[in-house]
């Protein structure tokens, strides 16, 4: 693999990786935590419903994340707005203390589901063995 890199790019002096959904499966972590903290609000939702719920949160509400990047919202505000949009799609209105509990529970659980993709360690090991520094 390292020889192929050298042939394609010349001498590789280092590799910079994005982390989310490149090294780790963030979408799995997000959607699994979302289900854990929202199941009591959406009893009986089938697998297709949970997949739609996850898509709304992770893909259809990115405009809230864009507003966070623009400095218009805090990280937690955009996260809560995304959660409210996903829940609202299924007729659940999340407000008041319930919204703070939901956000706190999600924020606590989501990191526990973060996992590296299966091909990450072999690639990092190969780069390390070749003496090529990496940075996330």
Short mmCIF file of N, CA and C in Angstrom, two decimals:
data_model
loop_
_atom_site.label_atom_id
_atom_site.label_comp_id
_atom_site.label_asym_id
_atom_site.label_seq_id
_atom_site.Cartn_x
_atom_site.Cartn_y
_atom_site.Cartn_z
N UNK A 1 0.83 -1.19 0.00
CA UNK A 1 0.00 0.00 0.00
C UNK A 1 0.88 1.25 0.00
N UNK A 2 1.93 1.26 0.83
CA UNK A 2 2.80 2.44 0.90
C UNK A 2 3.51 2.65 -0.43
N UNK A 3 3.94 1.56 -1.08
CA UNK A 3 4.58 1.69 -2.39
C UNK A 3 3.62 2.31 -3.41
N UNK A 4 2.36 1.91 -3.35
CA UNK A 4 1.37 2.49 -4.26
C UNK A 4 1.21 3.99 -4.01
N UNK A 5 1.24 4.39 -2.75
CA UNK A 5 1.18 5.82 -2.43
C UNK A 5 2.39 6.54 -3.01
N UNK A 6 3.57 5.95 -2.84
CA UNK A 6 4.79 6.58 -3.34
C UNK A 6 4.75 6.71 -4.86
N UNK A 7 4.28 5.65 -5.53
CA UNK A 7 4.20 5.70 -7.00
C UNK A 7 3.20 6.74 -7.47
N UNK A 8 2.11 6.90 -6.74
CA UNK A 8 1.07 7.84 -7.16
C UNK A 8 1.38 9.28 -6.81
N UNK A 9 1.98 9.49 -5.63
CA UNK A 9 2.12 10.86 -5.12
C UNK A 9 3.56 11.28 -4.85
N UNK A 10 4.52 10.42 -5.04
CA UNK A 10 5.89 10.74 -4.67
C UNK A 10 6.07 10.49 -3.19
N UNK A 11 7.03 11.14 -2.59
CA UNK A 11 7.31 10.94 -1.17
C UNK A 11 6.18 11.51 -0.32
N UNK A 12 5.63 10.66 0.53
CA UNK A 12 4.57 11.08 1.43
C UNK A 12 5.22 11.47 2.75
N UNK A 13 5.02 12.70 3.18
CA UNK A 13 5.65 13.20 4.40
C UNK A 13 4.70 13.21 5.59
N UNK A 14 3.44 13.03 5.32
CA UNK A 14 2.45 13.01 6.39
C UNK A 14 1.06 12.85 5.80
N UNK A 15 0.14 12.46 6.66
CA UNK A 15 -1.25 12.27 6.23
C UNK A 15 -2.16 12.96 7.24
N UNK A 16 -3.07 13.75 6.74
CA UNK A 16 -4.05 14.44 7.57
C UNK A 16 -5.42 13.82 7.29
N UNK A 17 -6.08 13.38 8.35
CA UNK A 17 -7.39 12.76 8.21
C UNK A 17 -8.47 13.63 8.83
N UNK A 18 -9.63 13.65 8.21
CA UNK A 18 -10.84 14.11 8.86
C UNK A 18 -11.24 12.99 9.81
N UNK A 19 -11.93 13.31 10.88
CA UNK A 19 -12.30 12.28 11.84
C UNK A 19 -13.70 11.75 11.58
N UNK A 20 -14.70 12.63 11.63
CA UNK A 20 -16.10 12.21 11.57
C UNK A 20 -16.46 11.61 10.22
N UNK A 21 -16.94 10.38 10.26
CA UNK A 21 -17.35 9.60 9.09
C UNK A 21 -16.22 9.36 8.10
N UNK A 22 -14.98 9.55 8.54
CA UNK A 22 -13.79 9.13 7.81
C UNK A 22 -13.06 8.09 8.64
N UNK A 23 -12.68 8.46 9.84
CA UNK A 23 -12.03 7.51 10.75
C UNK A 23 -13.04 6.82 11.66
N UNK A 24 -14.05 7.54 12.08
CA UNK A 24 -15.06 6.96 12.97
C UNK A 24 -16.45 7.08 12.35
N UNK A 25 -17.30 6.13 12.71
CA UNK A 25 -18.66 6.08 12.19
C UNK A 25 -19.56 6.97 13.05
N UNK A 26 -19.48 8.26 12.81
CA UNK A 26 -20.26 9.21 13.60
C UNK A 26 -21.76 9.06 13.34
N UNK A 27 -22.14 8.77 12.12
CA UNK A 27 -23.57 8.64 11.83
C UNK A 27 -24.20 7.52 12.67
N UNK A 28 -23.50 6.39 12.80
CA UNK A 28 -23.99 5.30 13.65
C UNK A 28 -24.12 5.77 15.09
N UNK A 29 -23.10 6.46 15.59
CA UNK A 29 -23.13 6.95 16.97
C UNK A 29 -24.30 7.90 17.19
N UNK A 30 -24.51 8.79 16.25
CA UNK A 30 -25.59 9.76 16.38
C UNK A 30 -26.95 9.08 16.34
N UNK A 31 -27.17 8.21 15.34
CA UNK A 31 -28.50 7.62 15.20
C UNK A 31 -28.81 6.63 16.31
N UNK A 32 -27.81 5.94 16.82
CA UNK A 32 -28.04 5.00 17.92
C UNK A 32 -28.38 5.76 19.20
N UNK A 33 -27.65 6.82 19.47
CA UNK A 33 -27.96 7.64 20.65
C UNK A 33 -29.32 8.31 20.51
N UNK A 34 -29.64 8.77 19.31
CA UNK A 34 -30.95 9.39 19.07
C UNK A 34 -32.08 8.43 19.41
N UNK A 35 -31.92 7.20 18.98
CA UNK A 35 -32.97 6.21 19.26
C UNK A 35 -33.06 5.95 20.77
N UNK A 36 -31.92 5.81 21.42
CA UNK A 36 -31.92 5.55 22.86
C UNK A 36 -32.66 6.64 23.64
N UNK A 37 -32.43 7.90 23.27
CA UNK A 37 -33.03 8.99 24.04
C UNK A 37 -34.43 9.37 23.57
N UNK A 38 -34.86 8.79 22.46
CA UNK A 38 -36.16 9.18 21.89
C UNK A 38 -37.18 8.06 21.86
N UNK A 39 -36.79 6.84 22.17
CA UNK A 39 -37.72 5.71 22.09
C UNK A 39 -38.96 5.92 22.95
N UNK A 40 -38.78 6.50 24.12
CA UNK A 40 -39.95 6.70 25.00
C UNK A 40 -40.92 7.75 24.43
N UNK A 41 -40.42 8.60 23.54
CA UNK A 41 -41.26 9.62 22.91
C UNK A 41 -41.95 9.10 21.65
N UNK A 42 -41.40 8.04 21.08
CA UNK A 42 -41.92 7.49 19.82
C UNK A 42 -42.16 5.99 19.95
N UNK A 43 -43.01 5.59 20.88
CA UNK A 43 -43.24 4.15 21.06
C UNK A 43 -43.88 3.55 19.80
N UNK A 44 -43.41 2.39 19.45
CA UNK A 44 -43.99 1.71 18.29
C UNK A 44 -43.45 2.14 16.95
N UNK A 45 -42.49 3.05 16.92
CA UNK A 45 -41.91 3.47 15.64
C UNK A 45 -41.15 2.28 15.04
N UNK A 46 -41.43 1.96 13.79
CA UNK A 46 -40.77 0.81 13.16
C UNK A 46 -39.38 1.19 12.65
N UNK A 47 -38.65 0.20 12.13
CA UNK A 47 -37.28 0.42 11.68
C UNK A 47 -37.20 1.49 10.60
N UNK A 48 -38.13 1.48 9.67
CA UNK A 48 -38.14 2.51 8.62
C UNK A 48 -38.33 3.89 9.22
N UNK A 49 -39.16 3.98 10.25
CA UNK A 49 -39.37 5.25 10.94
C UNK A 49 -38.10 5.73 11.62
N UNK A 50 -37.39 4.80 12.28
CA UNK A 50 -36.14 5.19 12.93
C UNK A 50 -35.09 5.62 11.92
N UNK A 51 -35.08 4.97 10.78
CA UNK A 51 -34.14 5.37 9.73
C UNK A 51 -34.48 6.78 9.23
N UNK A 52 -35.75 7.07 9.05
CA UNK A 52 -36.17 8.42 8.64
C UNK A 52 -35.82 9.43 9.72
N UNK A 53 -36.07 9.08 10.97
CA UNK A 53 -35.74 9.95 12.10
C UNK A 53 -34.25 10.30 12.07
N UNK A 54 -33.41 9.28 11.89
CA UNK A 54 -31.97 9.52 11.83
C UNK A 54 -31.57 10.38 10.65
N UNK A 55 -32.19 10.14 9.49
CA UNK A 55 -31.88 10.96 8.29
C UNK A 55 -32.26 12.42 8.50
N UNK A 56 -33.40 12.64 9.13
CA UNK A 56 -33.81 14.03 9.38
C UNK A 56 -32.76 14.71 10.24
N UNK A 57 -32.35 14.06 11.31
CA UNK A 57 -31.38 14.66 12.23
C UNK A 57 -30.01 14.84 11.57
N UNK A 58 -29.54 13.83 10.85
CA UNK A 58 -28.17 13.87 10.34
C UNK A 58 -28.02 14.54 8.99
N UNK A 59 -29.07 14.55 8.17
CA UNK A 59 -28.91 15.06 6.79
C UNK A 59 -29.87 16.18 6.41
N UNK A 60 -31.08 16.15 6.93
CA UNK A 60 -32.09 17.11 6.48
C UNK A 60 -32.16 18.37 7.34
N UNK A 61 -31.35 18.43 8.37
CA UNK A 61 -31.36 19.61 9.25
C UNK A 61 -29.98 20.26 9.33
N UNK A 62 -29.16 20.03 8.32
CA UNK A 62 -27.81 20.58 8.36
C UNK A 62 -27.79 22.11 8.31
N UNK A 63 -28.90 22.72 7.91
CA UNK A 63 -28.95 24.19 7.93
C UNK A 63 -28.78 24.73 9.36
N UNK A 64 -29.20 23.96 10.36
CA UNK A 64 -28.96 24.38 11.74
C UNK A 64 -27.47 24.32 12.07
N UNK A 65 -26.79 23.29 11.58
CA UNK A 65 -25.35 23.18 11.79
C UNK A 65 -24.63 24.32 11.07
N UNK A 66 -25.10 24.66 9.89
CA UNK A 66 -24.52 25.79 9.16
C UNK A 66 -24.66 27.09 9.96
N UNK A 67 -25.79 27.25 10.62
CA UNK A 67 -25.99 28.45 11.46
C UNK A 67 -25.05 28.42 12.66
N UNK A 68 -24.78 27.25 13.20
CA UNK A 68 -23.78 27.13 14.27
C UNK A 68 -22.41 27.55 13.75
N UNK A 69 -22.03 27.06 12.58
CA UNK A 69 -20.73 27.42 12.00
C UNK A 69 -20.63 28.91 11.73
N UNK A 70 -21.76 29.54 11.42
CA UNK A 70 -21.79 30.99 11.17
C UNK A 70 -21.81 31.80 12.46
N UNK A 71 -21.87 31.12 13.60
CA UNK A 71 -21.88 31.81 14.89
C UNK A 71 -23.25 32.27 15.34
N UNK A 72 -24.30 31.85 14.64
CA UNK A 72 -25.66 32.26 14.99
C UNK A 72 -26.28 31.41 16.10
N UNK A 73 -25.80 30.19 16.26
CA UNK A 73 -26.30 29.27 17.28
C UNK A 73 -25.12 28.65 18.02
N UNK A 74 -25.37 28.22 19.25
CA UNK A 74 -24.35 27.43 19.95
C UNK A 74 -24.43 26.00 19.43
N UNK A 75 -23.43 25.21 19.76
CA UNK A 75 -23.44 23.81 19.34
C UNK A 75 -24.67 23.10 19.89
N UNK A 76 -24.96 23.30 21.16
CA UNK A 76 -26.12 22.65 21.76
C UNK A 76 -27.44 23.16 21.21
N UNK A 77 -27.50 24.45 20.87
CA UNK A 77 -28.73 24.98 20.27
C UNK A 77 -29.02 24.31 18.93
N UNK A 78 -28.01 24.18 18.09
CA UNK A 78 -28.24 23.54 16.79
C UNK A 78 -28.60 22.08 16.97
N UNK A 79 -27.97 21.43 17.92
CA UNK A 79 -28.27 20.02 18.18
C UNK A 79 -29.72 19.85 18.64
N UNK A 80 -30.17 20.72 19.52
CA UNK A 80 -31.54 20.65 20.02
C UNK A 80 -32.55 20.97 18.90
N UNK A 81 -32.25 21.96 18.07
CA UNK A 81 -33.15 22.28 16.96
C UNK A 81 -33.26 21.11 15.98
N UNK A 82 -32.16 20.43 15.75
CA UNK A 82 -32.19 19.25 14.88
C UNK A 82 -33.04 18.15 15.49
N UNK A 83 -32.89 17.94 16.80
CA UNK A 83 -33.69 16.95 17.49
C UNK A 83 -35.17 17.29 17.46
N UNK A 84 -35.48 18.56 17.70
CA UNK A 84 -36.89 18.98 17.66
C UNK A 84 -37.48 18.79 16.27
N UNK A 85 -36.70 19.07 15.23
CA UNK A 85 -37.20 18.89 13.86
C UNK A 85 -37.48 17.41 13.58
N UNK A 86 -36.57 16.55 14.00
CA UNK A 86 -36.76 15.11 13.77
C UNK A 86 -37.97 14.60 14.54
N UNK A 87 -38.08 14.98 15.79
CA UNK A 87 -39.24 14.56 16.60
C UNK A 87 -40.53 15.18 16.06
N UNK A 88 -40.46 16.44 15.67
CA UNK A 88 -41.64 17.13 15.14
C UNK A 88 -42.19 16.47 13.89
N UNK A 89 -41.31 15.89 13.09
CA UNK A 89 -41.77 15.18 11.90
C UNK A 89 -42.74 14.06 12.26
N UNK A 90 -42.57 13.51 13.45
CA UNK A 90 -43.43 12.40 13.91
C UNK A 90 -44.47 12.87 14.92
N UNK A 91 -44.68 14.20 14.98
CA UNK A 91 -45.75 14.74 15.81
C UNK A 91 -45.42 14.95 17.27
N UNK A 92 -44.14 14.90 17.62
CA UNK A 92 -43.73 15.10 19.01
C UNK A 92 -43.16 16.49 19.17
N UNK A 93 -43.72 17.26 20.07
CA UNK A 93 -43.21 18.59 20.36
C UNK A 93 -42.36 18.52 21.63
N UNK A 94 -41.11 18.87 21.50
CA UNK A 94 -40.18 18.79 22.62
C UNK A 94 -39.90 20.20 23.12
N UNK A 95 -40.27 20.48 24.34
CA UNK A 95 -40.07 21.81 24.89
C UNK A 95 -39.72 21.78 26.36
N UNK A 96 -39.39 22.94 26.88
CA UNK A 96 -39.15 23.11 28.30
C UNK A 96 -38.09 22.20 28.86
N UNK A 97 -38.37 21.70 30.06
CA UNK A 97 -37.42 20.84 30.76
C UNK A 97 -37.15 19.55 29.99
N UNK A 98 -38.17 19.05 29.30
CA UNK A 98 -37.98 17.82 28.50
C UNK A 98 -36.89 17.99 27.45
N UNK A 99 -36.83 19.18 26.85
CA UNK A 99 -35.81 19.40 25.82
C UNK A 99 -34.41 19.40 26.42
N UNK A 100 -34.27 19.96 27.61
CA UNK A 100 -32.96 19.97 28.26
C UNK A 100 -32.54 18.56 28.68
N UNK A 101 -33.49 17.79 29.17
CA UNK A 101 -33.21 16.40 29.53
C UNK A 101 -32.81 15.60 28.30
N UNK A 102 -33.57 15.77 27.21
CA UNK A 102 -33.27 15.06 25.96
C UNK A 102 -31.86 15.40 25.48
N UNK A 103 -31.54 16.70 25.47
CA UNK A 103 -30.24 17.15 25.00
C UNK A 103 -29.12 16.62 25.88
N UNK A 104 -29.29 16.70 27.19
CA UNK A 104 -28.26 16.19 28.11
C UNK A 104 -28.05 14.70 27.95
N UNK A 105 -29.14 13.95 27.82
CA UNK A 105 -29.03 12.50 27.64
C UNK A 105 -28.34 12.16 26.32
N UNK A 106 -28.73 12.85 25.26
CA UNK A 106 -28.10 12.61 23.96
C UNK A 106 -26.61 12.95 24.02
N UNK A 107 -26.28 14.09 24.60
CA UNK A 107 -24.88 14.52 24.68
C UNK A 107 -24.03 13.54 25.49
N UNK A 108 -24.63 12.93 26.47
CA UNK A 108 -23.92 11.96 27.30
C UNK A 108 -23.74 10.63 26.57
N UNK A 109 -24.76 10.18 25.86
CA UNK A 109 -24.73 8.86 25.22
C UNK A 109 -23.99 8.82 23.89
N UNK A 110 -24.13 9.85 23.09
CA UNK A 110 -23.59 9.81 21.72
C UNK A 110 -22.10 9.45 21.67
N UNK A 111 -21.24 10.02 22.51
CA UNK A 111 -19.82 9.65 22.42
C UNK A 111 -19.55 8.18 22.73
N UNK A 112 -20.41 7.56 23.52
CA UNK A 112 -20.18 6.15 23.89
C UNK A 112 -20.39 5.20 22.71
N UNK A 113 -21.01 5.67 21.64
CA UNK A 113 -21.25 4.83 20.47
C UNK A 113 -20.25 5.09 19.34
N UNK A 114 -19.32 5.99 19.53
CA UNK A 114 -18.34 6.29 18.49
C UNK A 114 -17.38 5.11 18.36
N UNK A 115 -17.25 4.61 17.14
CA UNK A 115 -16.37 3.48 16.85
C UNK A 115 -15.59 3.78 15.57
N UNK A 116 -14.33 3.33 15.58
CA UNK A 116 -13.53 3.46 14.36
C UNK A 116 -14.05 2.49 13.31
N UNK A 117 -13.99 2.89 12.06
CA UNK A 117 -14.30 1.97 10.97
C UNK A 117 -13.27 0.83 10.98
N UNK A 118 -13.65 -0.33 10.48
CA UNK A 118 -12.79 -1.52 10.57
C UNK A 118 -11.48 -1.39 9.80
N UNK A 119 -11.44 -0.54 8.79
CA UNK A 119 -10.22 -0.42 8.00
C UNK A 119 -9.26 0.65 8.51
N UNK A 120 -9.62 1.33 9.57
CA UNK A 120 -8.81 2.45 10.05
C UNK A 120 -7.50 1.98 10.68
N UNK A 121 -7.57 1.05 11.61
CA UNK A 121 -6.35 0.62 12.31
C UNK A 121 -5.31 0.03 11.36
N UNK A 122 -5.69 -0.83 10.41
CA UNK A 122 -4.67 -1.33 9.48
C UNK A 122 -3.99 -0.21 8.67
N UNK A 123 -4.75 0.77 8.26
CA UNK A 123 -4.16 1.89 7.51
C UNK A 123 -3.21 2.69 8.40
N UNK A 124 -3.65 3.00 9.62
CA UNK A 124 -2.79 3.75 10.53
C UNK A 124 -1.54 2.95 10.89
N UNK A 125 -1.69 1.64 11.09
CA UNK A 125 -0.53 0.79 11.38
C UNK A 125 0.45 0.78 10.22
N UNK A 126 -0.05 0.69 8.99
CA UNK A 126 0.82 0.70 7.81
C UNK A 126 1.55 2.02 7.67
N UNK A 127 0.85 3.11 7.91
CA UNK A 127 1.50 4.42 7.86
C UNK A 127 2.55 4.55 8.95
N UNK A 128 2.23 4.07 10.14
CA UNK A 128 3.17 4.11 11.25
C UNK A 128 4.41 3.27 10.94
N UNK A 129 4.20 2.07 10.40
CA UNK A 129 5.32 1.18 10.06
C UNK A 129 6.22 1.81 9.00
N UNK A 130 5.64 2.62 8.13
CA UNK A 130 6.42 3.29 7.08
C UNK A 130 7.04 4.59 7.57
N UNK A 131 6.78 4.94 8.84
CA UNK A 131 7.35 6.17 9.39
C UNK A 131 6.66 7.42 8.91
N UNK A 132 5.43 7.30 8.44
CA UNK A 132 4.69 8.45 7.94
C UNK A 132 3.80 8.98 9.06
N UNK A 133 4.02 10.21 9.50
CA UNK A 133 3.18 10.75 10.58
C UNK A 133 1.75 11.01 10.10
N UNK A 134 0.83 10.85 11.03
CA UNK A 134 -0.58 11.11 10.74
C UNK A 134 -1.10 12.12 11.74
N UNK A 135 -2.15 12.82 11.34
CA UNK A 135 -2.79 13.79 12.24
C UNK A 135 -4.28 13.80 11.95
N UNK A 136 -5.09 13.75 13.04
CA UNK A 136 -6.53 13.88 12.83
C UNK A 136 -6.89 15.33 12.63
#
